[in-house]
mmCIF file of C-alpha atoms in Angstrom:
data_model
loop_
_atom_site.group_PDB
_atom_site.id
_atom_site.type_symbol
_atom_site.label_atom_id
_atom_site.label_comp_id
_atom_site.label_asym_id
_atom_site.label_seq_id
_atom_site.Cartn_x
_atom_site.Cartn_y
_atom_site.Cartn_z
ATOM 1 C CA MET A 1 -34.454 11.002 -46.736
ATOM 2 C CA PHE A 2 -33.810 7.287 -46.548
ATOM 3 C CA ALA A 3 -35.386 4.525 -48.599
ATOM 4 C CA ILE A 4 -35.318 0.804 -47.859
ATOM 5 C CA SER A 5 -35.611 -1.648 -50.728
ATOM 6 C CA LEU A 6 -38.506 -4.083 -50.448
ATOM 7 C CA GLY A 7 -37.074 -6.503 -53.006
ATOM 8 C CA ASP A 8 -36.169 -7.087 -56.620
ATOM 9 C CA ASP A 9 -39.285 -5.352 -57.973
ATOM 10 C CA GLY A 10 -37.890 -1.911 -57.093
ATOM 11 C CA ALA A 11 -40.474 -1.130 -54.413
ATOM 12 C CA GLU A 12 -39.266 1.010 -51.513
ATOM 13 C CA LEU A 13 -40.293 1.893 -47.987
ATOM 14 C CA ARG A 14 -39.818 5.562 -47.058
ATOM 15 C CA PRO A 15 -40.998 7.837 -44.246
ATOM 16 C CA LEU A 16 -44.204 9.743 -44.999
ATOM 17 C CA GLU A 17 -43.836 13.360 -43.938
ATOM 18 C CA PRO A 18 -46.113 16.444 -43.890
ATOM 19 C CA TRP A 19 -44.450 17.968 -46.966
ATOM 20 C CA GLN A 20 -45.759 14.953 -48.943
ATOM 21 C CA ALA A 21 -49.409 15.674 -48.101
ATOM 22 C CA GLU A 22 -50.392 16.377 -51.710
ATOM 23 C CA GLU A 23 -48.925 13.084 -52.963
ATOM 24 C CA PHE A 24 -50.449 11.248 -49.995
ATOM 25 C CA LEU A 25 -53.901 12.726 -50.663
ATOM 26 C CA ALA A 26 -53.697 11.805 -54.375
ATOM 27 C CA HIS A 27 -52.874 8.238 -53.321
ATOM 28 C CA ILE A 28 -55.816 8.159 -50.890
ATOM 29 C CA GLU A 29 -58.120 9.470 -53.636
ATOM 30 C CA ARG A 30 -57.049 6.654 -55.987
ATOM 31 C CA GLY A 31 -57.958 4.056 -53.365
ATOM 32 C CA ARG A 32 -60.546 5.868 -51.220
ATOM 33 C CA GLU A 33 -63.349 3.285 -51.426
ATOM 34 C CA PHE A 34 -61.068 0.253 -51.362
ATOM 35 C CA ILE A 35 -58.947 1.479 -48.448
ATOM 36 C CA GLY A 36 -62.039 2.659 -46.575
ATOM 37 C CA GLN A 37 -63.674 -0.780 -46.522
ATOM 38 C CA HIS A 38 -62.063 -1.558 -43.167
ATOM 39 C CA VAL A 39 -60.049 1.431 -41.943
ATOM 40 C CA GLY A 40 -60.827 5.079 -41.358
ATOM 41 C CA LEU A 41 -57.751 6.446 -43.134
ATOM 42 C CA PRO A 42 -59.759 7.919 -46.048
ATOM 43 C CA ASP A 43 -62.265 9.481 -43.648
ATOM 44 C CA ALA A 44 -59.421 11.227 -41.799
ATOM 45 C CA ASN A 45 -57.873 12.525 -45.043
ATOM 46 C CA LYS A 46 -60.560 14.325 -47.041
ATOM 47 C CA ASP A 47 -58.597 17.332 -48.268
ATOM 48 C CA LEU A 48 -55.082 18.741 -48.347
ATOM 49 C CA GLU A 49 -55.412 20.388 -44.940
ATOM 50 C CA SER A 50 -56.551 17.193 -43.197
ATOM 51 C CA ALA A 51 -53.894 15.121 -45.012
ATOM 52 C CA ARG A 52 -51.187 17.535 -43.900
ATOM 53 C CA ALA A 53 -52.525 17.484 -40.309
ATOM 54 C CA PHE A 54 -52.628 13.673 -40.343
ATOM 55 C CA LEU A 55 -49.021 13.404 -41.499
ATOM 56 C CA GLN A 56 -48.011 16.116 -39.022
ATOM 57 C CA SER A 57 -49.542 14.069 -36.205
ATOM 58 C CA TYR A 58 -47.238 11.193 -37.190
ATOM 59 C CA ALA A 59 -44.239 13.531 -37.425
ATOM 60 C CA GLU A 60 -45.008 14.498 -33.831
ATOM 61 C CA LYS A 61 -45.354 10.831 -32.861
ATOM 62 C CA ALA A 62 -41.962 10.127 -34.457
ATOM 63 C CA ALA A 63 -40.445 13.049 -32.538
ATOM 64 C CA THR A 64 -41.794 11.677 -29.248
ATOM 65 C CA ASP A 65 -41.102 8.016 -30.161
ATOM 66 C CA THR A 66 -44.797 7.092 -29.886
ATOM 67 C CA GLY A 67 -45.543 6.143 -33.509
ATOM 68 C CA ARG A 68 -44.280 6.122 -37.109
ATOM 69 C CA ILE A 69 -45.706 6.142 -40.626
ATOM 70 C CA TYR A 70 -44.042 4.927 -43.834
ATOM 71 C CA GLY A 71 -45.139 4.906 -47.456
ATOM 72 C CA ILE A 72 -44.673 2.140 -49.978
ATOM 73 C CA TRP A 73 -43.496 3.370 -53.384
ATOM 74 C CA THR A 74 -43.293 1.307 -56.568
ATOM 75 C CA ALA A 75 -40.265 1.245 -58.877
ATOM 76 C CA ASP A 76 -41.867 4.028 -60.942
ATOM 77 C CA ASP A 77 -41.990 6.253 -57.805
ATOM 78 C CA LYS A 78 -45.744 5.951 -57.199
ATOM 79 C CA LEU A 79 -47.029 5.935 -53.621
ATOM 80 C CA VAL A 80 -49.359 2.902 -53.403
ATOM 81 C CA GLY A 81 -49.770 2.179 -49.692
ATOM 82 C CA GLY A 82 -48.112 2.198 -46.341
ATOM 83 C CA VAL A 83 -47.422 0.714 -42.960
ATOM 84 C CA LEU A 84 -47.360 2.372 -39.593
ATOM 85 C CA PHE A 85 -47.019 2.057 -35.901
ATOM 86 C CA ARG A 86 -50.283 3.588 -34.783
ATOM 87 C CA THR A 87 -48.936 3.464 -31.252
ATOM 88 C CA MET A 88 -45.577 2.731 -29.658
ATOM 89 C CA ASP A 89 -45.099 2.499 -25.908
ATOM 90 C CA LEU A 90 -41.385 2.038 -25.310
ATOM 91 C CA PRO A 91 -41.594 1.763 -21.486
ATOM 92 C CA GLN A 92 -44.114 -1.085 -21.888
ATOM 93 C CA GLY A 93 -42.355 -2.523 -24.942
ATOM 94 C CA THR A 94 -45.517 -2.608 -27.063
ATOM 95 C CA ALA A 95 -46.512 -1.282 -30.475
ATOM 96 C CA GLU A 96 -49.541 -1.570 -32.748
ATOM 97 C CA ALA A 97 -48.730 -1.969 -36.434
ATOM 98 C CA GLY A 98 -51.112 -1.418 -39.317
ATOM 99 C CA CYS A 99 -51.272 -1.104 -43.093
ATOM 100 C CA TRP A 100 -53.220 0.017 -46.132
ATOM 101 C CA LEU A 101 -52.954 -0.332 -49.933
ATOM 102 C CA GLU A 102 -54.645 1.080 -52.976
ATOM 103 C CA PRO A 103 -56.120 -1.520 -55.371
ATOM 104 C CA SER A 104 -53.282 -1.335 -57.937
ATOM 105 C CA ALA A 105 -50.822 -2.690 -55.353
ATOM 106 C CA VAL A 106 -52.804 -5.645 -54.011
ATOM 107 C CA GLY A 107 -51.411 -9.164 -54.300
ATOM 108 C CA LYS A 108 -47.733 -8.256 -54.666
ATOM 109 C CA GLY A 109 -46.610 -8.922 -51.088
ATOM 110 C CA LEU A 110 -45.764 -5.266 -50.498
ATOM 111 C CA VAL A 111 -47.466 -4.935 -47.112
ATOM 112 C CA THR A 112 -45.942 -8.140 -45.767
ATOM 113 C CA ARG A 113 -42.451 -7.094 -46.876
ATOM 114 C CA ALA A 114 -42.873 -3.564 -45.495
ATOM 115 C CA ALA A 115 -44.320 -4.781 -42.200
ATOM 116 C CA ARG A 116 -41.351 -7.137 -41.776
ATOM 117 C CA VAL A 117 -38.986 -4.183 -42.097
ATOM 118 C CA ILE A 118 -40.729 -2.036 -39.492
ATOM 119 C CA ILE A 119 -41.341 -4.906 -37.064
ATOM 120 C CA ASP A 120 -37.699 -5.931 -37.262
ATOM 121 C CA TRP A 121 -36.662 -2.323 -36.592
ATOM 122 C CA ALA A 122 -39.052 -2.049 -33.622
ATOM 123 C CA VAL A 123 -37.856 -5.304 -32.063
ATOM 124 C CA GLU A 124 -34.130 -5.015 -32.777
ATOM 125 C CA GLU A 125 -33.548 -1.260 -32.614
ATOM 126 C CA ARG A 126 -36.231 0.048 -30.272
ATOM 127 C CA GLY A 127 -36.584 -2.900 -27.895
ATOM 128 C CA ILE A 128 -40.254 -3.556 -28.555
ATOM 129 C CA HIS A 129 -41.293 -6.864 -26.998
ATOM 130 C CA ARG A 130 -44.847 -7.197 -28.366
ATOM 131 C CA VAL A 131 -46.168 -6.017 -31.742
ATOM 132 C CA GLU A 132 -49.932 -6.101 -32.167
ATOM 133 C CA TRP A 133 -52.061 -6.121 -35.322
ATOM 134 C CA HIS A 134 -55.705 -5.003 -34.882
ATOM 135 C CA VAL A 135 -57.933 -6.048 -37.769
ATOM 136 C CA SER A 136 -61.627 -6.292 -38.582
ATOM 137 C CA SER A 137 -62.734 -9.929 -38.502
ATOM 138 C CA VAL A 138 -63.947 -9.610 -42.097
ATOM 139 C CA ASN A 139 -60.698 -8.138 -43.458
ATOM 140 C CA GLU A 140 -59.247 -11.391 -44.789
ATOM 141 C CA PRO A 141 -56.286 -9.839 -46.651
ATOM 142 C CA SER A 142 -55.038 -8.117 -43.490
ATOM 143 C CA ILE A 143 -55.564 -11.279 -41.435
ATOM 144 C CA ALA A 144 -53.492 -13.142 -44.050
ATOM 145 C CA VAL A 145 -50.676 -10.605 -43.542
ATOM 146 C CA ALA A 146 -50.768 -11.207 -39.778
ATOM 147 C CA ARG A 147 -50.441 -14.938 -40.431
ATOM 148 C CA ARG A 148 -47.546 -14.459 -42.887
ATOM 149 C CA LEU A 149 -45.797 -12.331 -40.262
ATOM 150 C CA GLY A 150 -45.979 -15.280 -37.850
ATOM 151 C CA MET A 151 -48.461 -13.616 -35.527
ATOM 152 C CA THR A 152 -50.795 -15.446 -33.170
ATOM 153 C CA LYS A 153 -54.475 -14.595 -32.888
ATOM 154 C CA ASP A 154 -54.936 -13.484 -29.282
ATOM 155 C CA GLY A 155 -58.690 -13.024 -29.430
ATOM 156 C CA VAL A 156 -61.672 -11.100 -30.713
ATOM 157 C CA LEU A 157 -63.075 -7.888 -29.299
ATOM 158 C CA ARG A 158 -66.726 -8.366 -30.191
ATOM 159 C CA GLU A 159 -68.441 -5.363 -31.785
ATOM 160 C CA SER A 160 -65.718 -3.085 -30.428
ATOM 161 C CA PHE A 161 -65.187 -0.923 -33.522
ATOM 162 C CA PHE A 162 -67.950 1.450 -34.603
ATOM 163 C CA TYR A 163 -67.265 2.338 -38.213
ATOM 164 C CA ARG A 164 -69.530 4.015 -40.731
ATOM 165 C CA GLY A 165 -72.644 3.211 -38.743
ATOM 166 C CA THR A 166 -71.866 -0.455 -38.088
ATOM 167 C CA ARG A 167 -70.214 -2.287 -35.209
ATOM 168 C CA ALA A 168 -67.416 -4.636 -36.243
ATOM 169 C CA ASP A 169 -65.582 -7.381 -34.388
ATOM 170 C CA MET A 170 -61.859 -6.664 -34.101
ATOM 171 C CA GLU A 171 -59.270 -9.425 -33.959
ATOM 172 C CA ILE A 172 -56.040 -8.867 -32.052
ATOM 173 C CA TRP A 173 -52.991 -10.630 -33.435
ATOM 174 C CA SER A 174 -49.489 -10.346 -31.985
ATOM 175 C CA ILE A 175 -45.924 -11.496 -32.156
ATOM 176 C CA LEU A 176 -43.413 -11.390 -29.308
ATOM 177 C CA ALA A 177 -39.753 -10.478 -29.735
ATOM 178 C CA PRO A 178 -38.474 -14.028 -28.991
ATOM 179 C CA GLU A 179 -40.910 -15.452 -31.576
ATOM 180 C CA TRP A 180 -39.828 -12.852 -34.130
ATOM 181 C CA ARG A 181 -36.159 -13.626 -33.612
ATOM 182 C CA ALA A 182 -36.735 -17.403 -33.767
ATOM 183 C CA ALA A 183 -38.654 -17.058 -37.045
ATOM 184 C CA LYS A 184 -35.817 -14.984 -38.555
ATOM 185 C CA ARG A 185 -33.318 -17.773 -37.789
ATOM 186 C CA MET A 186 -35.351 -20.329 -39.751
#
């Protein structure tokens, strides 16, 4: 399996695969309430069987080139979060990226660094033209990541996301391949 360094702190980005379901579930348990504030990841991963099925669904997406999931590990080999392409549509040249972190990993720039790696791969290796970031309007940390990635706020889908009994506004942020490449040259 490959690992990509995320910087001098020893953090790494690695694929998350079905055989890692137990480690993935333990990570979700450590951050269940925090992660679940804005995304349904904890709700989709309640036990070992559902965690394995979730990771298997991404293995199938990777096999069909329609999505990817990667974990973020610290220098002491602890899974603390991840980034993903929830969707990838190669014929259209679009992908939707996302992220999550457990509380112990917040404020270290891990998501921004990891998202840069996968966005660069999608643009340069897979020919993706537009990468989107869908985020609840009240999820300020994730909005800050979109800004740090150089994304532009395209708009707000009012009350479009029904989550845990409440309707939330979802912001759509994006970056286009020419913008990504121009920002890398700076």
